GROMACS .gro file of C-alpha atoms in nm:
model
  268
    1UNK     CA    1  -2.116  -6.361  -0.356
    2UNK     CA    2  -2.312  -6.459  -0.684
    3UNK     CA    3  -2.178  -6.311  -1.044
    4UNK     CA    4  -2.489  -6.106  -1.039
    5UNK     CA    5  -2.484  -5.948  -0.721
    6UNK     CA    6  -2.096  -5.854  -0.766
    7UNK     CA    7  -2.203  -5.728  -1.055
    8UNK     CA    8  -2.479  -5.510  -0.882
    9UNK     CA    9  -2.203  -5.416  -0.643
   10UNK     CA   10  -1.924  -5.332  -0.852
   11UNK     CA   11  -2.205  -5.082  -1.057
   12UNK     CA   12  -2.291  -4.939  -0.687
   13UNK     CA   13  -1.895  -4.899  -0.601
   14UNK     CA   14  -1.834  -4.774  -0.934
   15UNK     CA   15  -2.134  -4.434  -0.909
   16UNK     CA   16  -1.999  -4.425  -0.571
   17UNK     CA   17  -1.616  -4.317  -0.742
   18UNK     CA   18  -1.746  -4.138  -1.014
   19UNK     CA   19  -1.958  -3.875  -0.698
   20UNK     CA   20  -1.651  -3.883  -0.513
   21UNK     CA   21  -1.396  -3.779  -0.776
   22UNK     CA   22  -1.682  -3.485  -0.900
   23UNK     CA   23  -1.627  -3.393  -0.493
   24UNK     CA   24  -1.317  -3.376  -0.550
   25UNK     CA   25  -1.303  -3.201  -0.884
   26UNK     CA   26  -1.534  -2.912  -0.701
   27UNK     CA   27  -1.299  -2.869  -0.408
   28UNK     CA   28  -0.999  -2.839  -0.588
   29UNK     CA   29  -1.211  -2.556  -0.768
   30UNK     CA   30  -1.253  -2.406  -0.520
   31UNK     CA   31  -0.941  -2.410  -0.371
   32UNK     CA   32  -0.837  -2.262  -0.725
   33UNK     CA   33  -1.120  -1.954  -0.601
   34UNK     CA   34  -0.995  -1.911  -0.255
   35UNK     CA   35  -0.641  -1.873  -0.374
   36UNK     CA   36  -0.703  -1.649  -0.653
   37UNK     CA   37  -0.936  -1.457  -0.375
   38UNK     CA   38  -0.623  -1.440  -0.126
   39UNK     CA   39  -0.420  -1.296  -0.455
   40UNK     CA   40  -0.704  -1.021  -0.471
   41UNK     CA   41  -0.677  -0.960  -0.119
   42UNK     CA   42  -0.329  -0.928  -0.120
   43UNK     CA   43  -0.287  -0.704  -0.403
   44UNK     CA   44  -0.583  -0.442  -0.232
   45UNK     CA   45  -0.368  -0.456   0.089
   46UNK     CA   46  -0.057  -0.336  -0.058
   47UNK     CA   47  -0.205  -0.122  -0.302
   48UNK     CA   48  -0.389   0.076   0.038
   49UNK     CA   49  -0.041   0.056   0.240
   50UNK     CA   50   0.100   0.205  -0.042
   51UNK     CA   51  -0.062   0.441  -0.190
   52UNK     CA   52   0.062   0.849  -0.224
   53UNK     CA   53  -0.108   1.180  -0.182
   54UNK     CA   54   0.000   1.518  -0.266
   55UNK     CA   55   0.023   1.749   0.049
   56UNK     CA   56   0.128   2.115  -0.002
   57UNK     CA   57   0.239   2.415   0.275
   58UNK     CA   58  -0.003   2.655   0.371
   59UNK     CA   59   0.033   2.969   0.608
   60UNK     CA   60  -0.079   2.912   0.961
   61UNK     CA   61   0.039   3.178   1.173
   62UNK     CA   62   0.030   2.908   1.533
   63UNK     CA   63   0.346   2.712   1.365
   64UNK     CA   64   0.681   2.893   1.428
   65UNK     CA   65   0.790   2.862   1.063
   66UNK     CA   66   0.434   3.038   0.974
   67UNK     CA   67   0.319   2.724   0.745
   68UNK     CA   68   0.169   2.469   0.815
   69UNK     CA   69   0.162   2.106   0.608
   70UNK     CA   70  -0.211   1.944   0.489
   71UNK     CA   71  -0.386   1.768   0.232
   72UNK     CA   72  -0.408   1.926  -0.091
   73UNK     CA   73  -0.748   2.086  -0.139
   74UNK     CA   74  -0.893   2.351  -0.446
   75UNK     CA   75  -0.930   2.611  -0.117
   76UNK     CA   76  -0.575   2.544   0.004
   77UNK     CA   77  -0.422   2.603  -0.299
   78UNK     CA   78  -0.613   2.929  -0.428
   79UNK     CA   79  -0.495   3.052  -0.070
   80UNK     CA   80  -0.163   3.029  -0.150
   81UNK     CA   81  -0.198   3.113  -0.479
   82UNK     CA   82  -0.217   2.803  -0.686
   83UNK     CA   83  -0.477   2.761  -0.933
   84UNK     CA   84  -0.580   2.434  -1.156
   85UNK     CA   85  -0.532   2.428  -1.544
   86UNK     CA   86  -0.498   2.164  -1.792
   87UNK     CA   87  -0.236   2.084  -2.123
   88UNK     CA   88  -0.506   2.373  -2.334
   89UNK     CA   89  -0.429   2.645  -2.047
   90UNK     CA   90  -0.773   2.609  -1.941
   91UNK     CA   91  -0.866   2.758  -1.603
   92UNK     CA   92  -1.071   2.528  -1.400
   93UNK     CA   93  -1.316   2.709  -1.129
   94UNK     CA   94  -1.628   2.619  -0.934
   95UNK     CA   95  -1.969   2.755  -1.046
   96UNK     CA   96  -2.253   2.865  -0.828
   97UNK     CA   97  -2.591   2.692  -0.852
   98UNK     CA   98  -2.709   3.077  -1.018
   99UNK     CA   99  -2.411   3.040  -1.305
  100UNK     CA  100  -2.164   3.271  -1.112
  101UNK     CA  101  -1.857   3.194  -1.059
  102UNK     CA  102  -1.668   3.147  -0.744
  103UNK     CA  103  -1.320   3.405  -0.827
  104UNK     CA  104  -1.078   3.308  -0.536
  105UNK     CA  105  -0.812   3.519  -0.396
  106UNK     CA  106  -0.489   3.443  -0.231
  107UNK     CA  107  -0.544   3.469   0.130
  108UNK     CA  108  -0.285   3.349   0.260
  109UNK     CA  109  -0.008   3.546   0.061
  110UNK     CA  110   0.087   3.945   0.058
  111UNK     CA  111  -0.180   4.187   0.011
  112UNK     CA  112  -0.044   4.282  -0.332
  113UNK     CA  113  -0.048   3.921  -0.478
  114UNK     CA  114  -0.408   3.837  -0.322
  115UNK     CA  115  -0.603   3.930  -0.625
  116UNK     CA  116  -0.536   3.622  -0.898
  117UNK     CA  117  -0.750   3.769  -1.170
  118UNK     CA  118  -0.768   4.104  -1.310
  119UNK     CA  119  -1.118   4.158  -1.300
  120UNK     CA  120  -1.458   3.843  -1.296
  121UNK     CA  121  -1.519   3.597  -1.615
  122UNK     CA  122  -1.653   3.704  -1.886
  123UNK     CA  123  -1.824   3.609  -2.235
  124UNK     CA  124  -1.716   3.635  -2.543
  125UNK     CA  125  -1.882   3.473  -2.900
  126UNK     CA  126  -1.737   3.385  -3.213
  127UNK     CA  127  -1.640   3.740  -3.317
  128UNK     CA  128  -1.421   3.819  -2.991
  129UNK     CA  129  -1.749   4.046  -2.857
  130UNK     CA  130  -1.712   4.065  -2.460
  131UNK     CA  131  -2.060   4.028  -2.222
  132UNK     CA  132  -2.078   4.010  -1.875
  133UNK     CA  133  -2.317   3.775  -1.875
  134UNK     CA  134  -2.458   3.480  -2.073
  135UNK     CA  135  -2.743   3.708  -2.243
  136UNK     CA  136  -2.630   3.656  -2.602
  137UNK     CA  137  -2.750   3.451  -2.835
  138UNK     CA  138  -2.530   3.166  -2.932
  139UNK     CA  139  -2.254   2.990  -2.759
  140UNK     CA  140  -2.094   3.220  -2.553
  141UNK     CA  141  -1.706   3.088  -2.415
  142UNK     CA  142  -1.628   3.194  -2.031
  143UNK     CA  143  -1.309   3.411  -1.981
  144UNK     CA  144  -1.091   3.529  -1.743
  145UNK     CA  145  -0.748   3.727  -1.717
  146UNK     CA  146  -0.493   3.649  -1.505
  147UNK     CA  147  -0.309   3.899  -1.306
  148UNK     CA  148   0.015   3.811  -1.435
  149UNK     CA  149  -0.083   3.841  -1.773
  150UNK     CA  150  -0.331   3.594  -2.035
  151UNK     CA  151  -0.619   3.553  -2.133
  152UNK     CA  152  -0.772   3.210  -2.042
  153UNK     CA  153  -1.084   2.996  -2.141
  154UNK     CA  154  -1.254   2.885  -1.820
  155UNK     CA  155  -1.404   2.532  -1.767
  156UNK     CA  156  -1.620   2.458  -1.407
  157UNK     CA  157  -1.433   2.204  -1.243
  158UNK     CA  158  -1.694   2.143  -0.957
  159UNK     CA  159  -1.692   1.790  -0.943
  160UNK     CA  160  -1.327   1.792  -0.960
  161UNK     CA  161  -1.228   2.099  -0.752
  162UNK     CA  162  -1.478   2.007  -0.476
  163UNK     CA  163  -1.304   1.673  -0.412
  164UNK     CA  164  -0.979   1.652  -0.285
  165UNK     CA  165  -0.897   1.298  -0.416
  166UNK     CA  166  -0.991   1.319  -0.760
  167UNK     CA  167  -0.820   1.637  -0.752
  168UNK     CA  168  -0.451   1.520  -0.615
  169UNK     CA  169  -0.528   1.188  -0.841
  170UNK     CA  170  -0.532   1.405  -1.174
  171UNK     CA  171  -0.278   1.618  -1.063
  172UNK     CA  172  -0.024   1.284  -0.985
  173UNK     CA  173  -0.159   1.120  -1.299
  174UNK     CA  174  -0.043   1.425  -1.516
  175UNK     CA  175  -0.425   1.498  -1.671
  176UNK     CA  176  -0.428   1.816  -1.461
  177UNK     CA  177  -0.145   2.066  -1.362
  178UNK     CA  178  -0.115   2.334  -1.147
  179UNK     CA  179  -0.026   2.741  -1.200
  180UNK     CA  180   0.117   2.934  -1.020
  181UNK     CA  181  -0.022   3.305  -1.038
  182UNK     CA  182   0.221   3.437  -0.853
  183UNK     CA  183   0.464   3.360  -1.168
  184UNK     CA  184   0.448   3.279  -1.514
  185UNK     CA  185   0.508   2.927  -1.476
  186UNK     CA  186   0.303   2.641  -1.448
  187UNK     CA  187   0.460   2.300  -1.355
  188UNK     CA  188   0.319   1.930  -1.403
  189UNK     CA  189   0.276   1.638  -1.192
  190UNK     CA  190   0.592   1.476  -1.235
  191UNK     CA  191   0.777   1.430  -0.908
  192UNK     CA  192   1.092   1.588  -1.061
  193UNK     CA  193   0.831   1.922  -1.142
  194UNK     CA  194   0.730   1.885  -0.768
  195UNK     CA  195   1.019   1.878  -0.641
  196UNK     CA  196   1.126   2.207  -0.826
  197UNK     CA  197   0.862   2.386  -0.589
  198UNK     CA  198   0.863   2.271  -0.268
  199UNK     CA  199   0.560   2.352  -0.138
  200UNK     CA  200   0.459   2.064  -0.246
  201UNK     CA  201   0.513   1.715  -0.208
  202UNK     CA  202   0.396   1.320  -0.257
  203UNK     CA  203   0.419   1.118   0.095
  204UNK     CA  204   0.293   0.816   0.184
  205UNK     CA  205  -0.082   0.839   0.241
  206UNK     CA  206  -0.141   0.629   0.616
  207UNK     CA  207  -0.515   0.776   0.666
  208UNK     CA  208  -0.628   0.451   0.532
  209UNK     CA  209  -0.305   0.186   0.639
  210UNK     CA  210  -0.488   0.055   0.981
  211UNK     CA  211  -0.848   0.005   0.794
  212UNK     CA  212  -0.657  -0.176   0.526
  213UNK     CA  213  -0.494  -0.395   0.789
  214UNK     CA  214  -0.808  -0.516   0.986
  215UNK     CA  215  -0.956  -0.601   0.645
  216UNK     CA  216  -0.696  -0.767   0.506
  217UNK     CA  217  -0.585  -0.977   0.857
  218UNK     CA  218  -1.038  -1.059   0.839
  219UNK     CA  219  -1.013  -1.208   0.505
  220UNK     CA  220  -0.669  -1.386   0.568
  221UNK     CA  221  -0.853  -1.570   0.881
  222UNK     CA  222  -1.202  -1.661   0.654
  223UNK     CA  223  -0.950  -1.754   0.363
  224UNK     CA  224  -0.745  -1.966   0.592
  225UNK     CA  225  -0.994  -2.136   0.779
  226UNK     CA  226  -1.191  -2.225   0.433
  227UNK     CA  227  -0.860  -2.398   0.291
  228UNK     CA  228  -0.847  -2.599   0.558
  229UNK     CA  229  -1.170  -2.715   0.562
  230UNK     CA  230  -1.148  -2.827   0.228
  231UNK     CA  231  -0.840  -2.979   0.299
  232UNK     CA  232  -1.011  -3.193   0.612
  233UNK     CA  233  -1.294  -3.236   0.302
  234UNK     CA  234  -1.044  -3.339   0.040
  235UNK     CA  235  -0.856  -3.571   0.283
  236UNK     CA  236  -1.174  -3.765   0.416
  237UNK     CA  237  -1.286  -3.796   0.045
  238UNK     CA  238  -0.911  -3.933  -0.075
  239UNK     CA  239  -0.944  -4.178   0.191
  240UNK     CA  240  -1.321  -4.288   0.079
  241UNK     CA  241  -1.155  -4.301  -0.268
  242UNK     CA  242  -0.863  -4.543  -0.213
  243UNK     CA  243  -1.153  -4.774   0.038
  244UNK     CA  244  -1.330  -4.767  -0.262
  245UNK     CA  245  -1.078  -4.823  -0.525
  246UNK     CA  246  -0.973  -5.156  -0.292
  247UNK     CA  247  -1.329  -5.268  -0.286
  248UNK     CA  248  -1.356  -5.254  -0.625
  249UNK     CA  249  -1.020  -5.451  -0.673
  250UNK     CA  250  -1.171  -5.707  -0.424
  251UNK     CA  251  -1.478  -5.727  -0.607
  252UNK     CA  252  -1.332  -5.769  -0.968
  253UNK     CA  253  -1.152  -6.113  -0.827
  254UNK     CA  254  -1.456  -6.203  -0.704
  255UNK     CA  255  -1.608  -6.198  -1.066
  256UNK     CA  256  -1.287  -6.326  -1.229
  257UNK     CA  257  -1.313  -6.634  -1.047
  258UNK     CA  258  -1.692  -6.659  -1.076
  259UNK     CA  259  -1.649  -6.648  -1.414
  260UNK     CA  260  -1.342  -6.851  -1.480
  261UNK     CA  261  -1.552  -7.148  -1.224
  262UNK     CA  262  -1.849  -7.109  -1.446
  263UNK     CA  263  -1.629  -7.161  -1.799
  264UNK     CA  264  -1.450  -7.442  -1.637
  265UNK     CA  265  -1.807  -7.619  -1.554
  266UNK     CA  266  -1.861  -7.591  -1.905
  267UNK     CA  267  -1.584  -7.691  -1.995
  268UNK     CA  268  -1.650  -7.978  -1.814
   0.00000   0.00000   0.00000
């Protein structure tokens, strides 16, 4: 082989590397991807297996003890009593598409400690002036008194109230707490407050645990089959590299002794 055409080669040999080692660089990338992915995956997994709920009692006159345990929900808990407030003693209730208010009653307690509110909401403005309705000018503030005494400002909780998850999740997360009409406490969402009444309690929410698993054991498989076809990738590429790196070796010689024959000729 002539000092040109090595030369030609060892160029050729040379792009050749340089692809093979920006292969390379892009697999291990995304091998980098796949295992950050399989972190993600992970972390979703556990975070679904173990994840809480709050579940309260209610009554249910087919259960021997006469209650029965479920999900908290905003009907639930007015049934029993419970109402939702926040840290300014705000009471939180559902509205009606007409501005009405939904008032709810304890249905599942004694006739004498049904009625939660002594009397609807009201208005009142600026000056303390009570309306029944909002037919004043200005901003009027929504009222209501509780049986068991106080006067509280009331906020419509609809979005809230009507969904049992984002309920329980501001109740656990302390930004909501709940009251109990029935006495003249209110406690937080602490589990040590729980705890302190025991109709309710935080379990172990396994609605979601065998969803979580088929998901997570699908993207295990796809994750696991990727790695190792970029390993098969990586390991056909490492083994074009090394041919190549010998070729190149083989080549260089070549041109070493073309050129130390040619300076020896001139030498001559």
């Amino acid at each position: 082989m002539g000092l040109t055409s090595s030369q030609g080669r060892l160029l050729m040999l040379t792009s050749r590397l340089s692809d093979i080692q920006l292969d390379m660089m892009l697999i291990s990338q995304r091998q980098n991807q796949l295992a950050w992915h399989s972190e993600k995956v992970a972390k979703e997994y556990q975070e679904k297996t173990t994840n809480m709920k709050l579940v309260m009692k209610v009554t249910d006159t087919n259960e021997k003890t006469g209650l029965k345990t479920t999900d908290v929900t905003f009907n639930d808990m007015t049934s029993m009593g419970y109402l939702i407030t926040d840290s300014s003693n705000n009471i939180y209730l559902i509205q009606n598409e007409d501005g009405s208010w939904k008032v709810p009653t304890a249905s599942g307690l004694d006739e004498d400690q049904q009625s939660m509110f002594n009397g609807s909401v009201y208005y009142t403005d600026e000056d303390g002036n009570e309306y029944t309705e909002q037919n004043a000018e200005g901003t009027l503030t929504p009222k209501i008194k509780l049986k068991n005494g106080g006067e509280r400002n009331v906020i419509k909780g609809n979005e809230i109230l009507e969904n049992k998850e984002k309920l329980q999740n501001r109740i656990m997360n302390g930004m909501m707490f709940v009251l109990n009409t029935t006495g003249n406490s209110t406690f937080g969402s602490s589990v040590n407050d729980l705890e302190a009444n025991t109709s309710f309690e935080y379990v172990y929410d396994t609605s979601d645990d065998a969803e979580a698993e088929s998901k997570y054991n699908y993207a295990t498989t796809q994750i696991s089959r990727q790695e190792k076809e970029l390993e098969m990738e990586l390991k056909q590429l490492e083994t074009q590299h090394n041919a190549i790196l010998q070729e190149i070796e083989s080549v260089e010689k070549v041109i070493d002794k073309n050129v130390e024959r040619t300076f020896k000729t001139f030498d001559a």
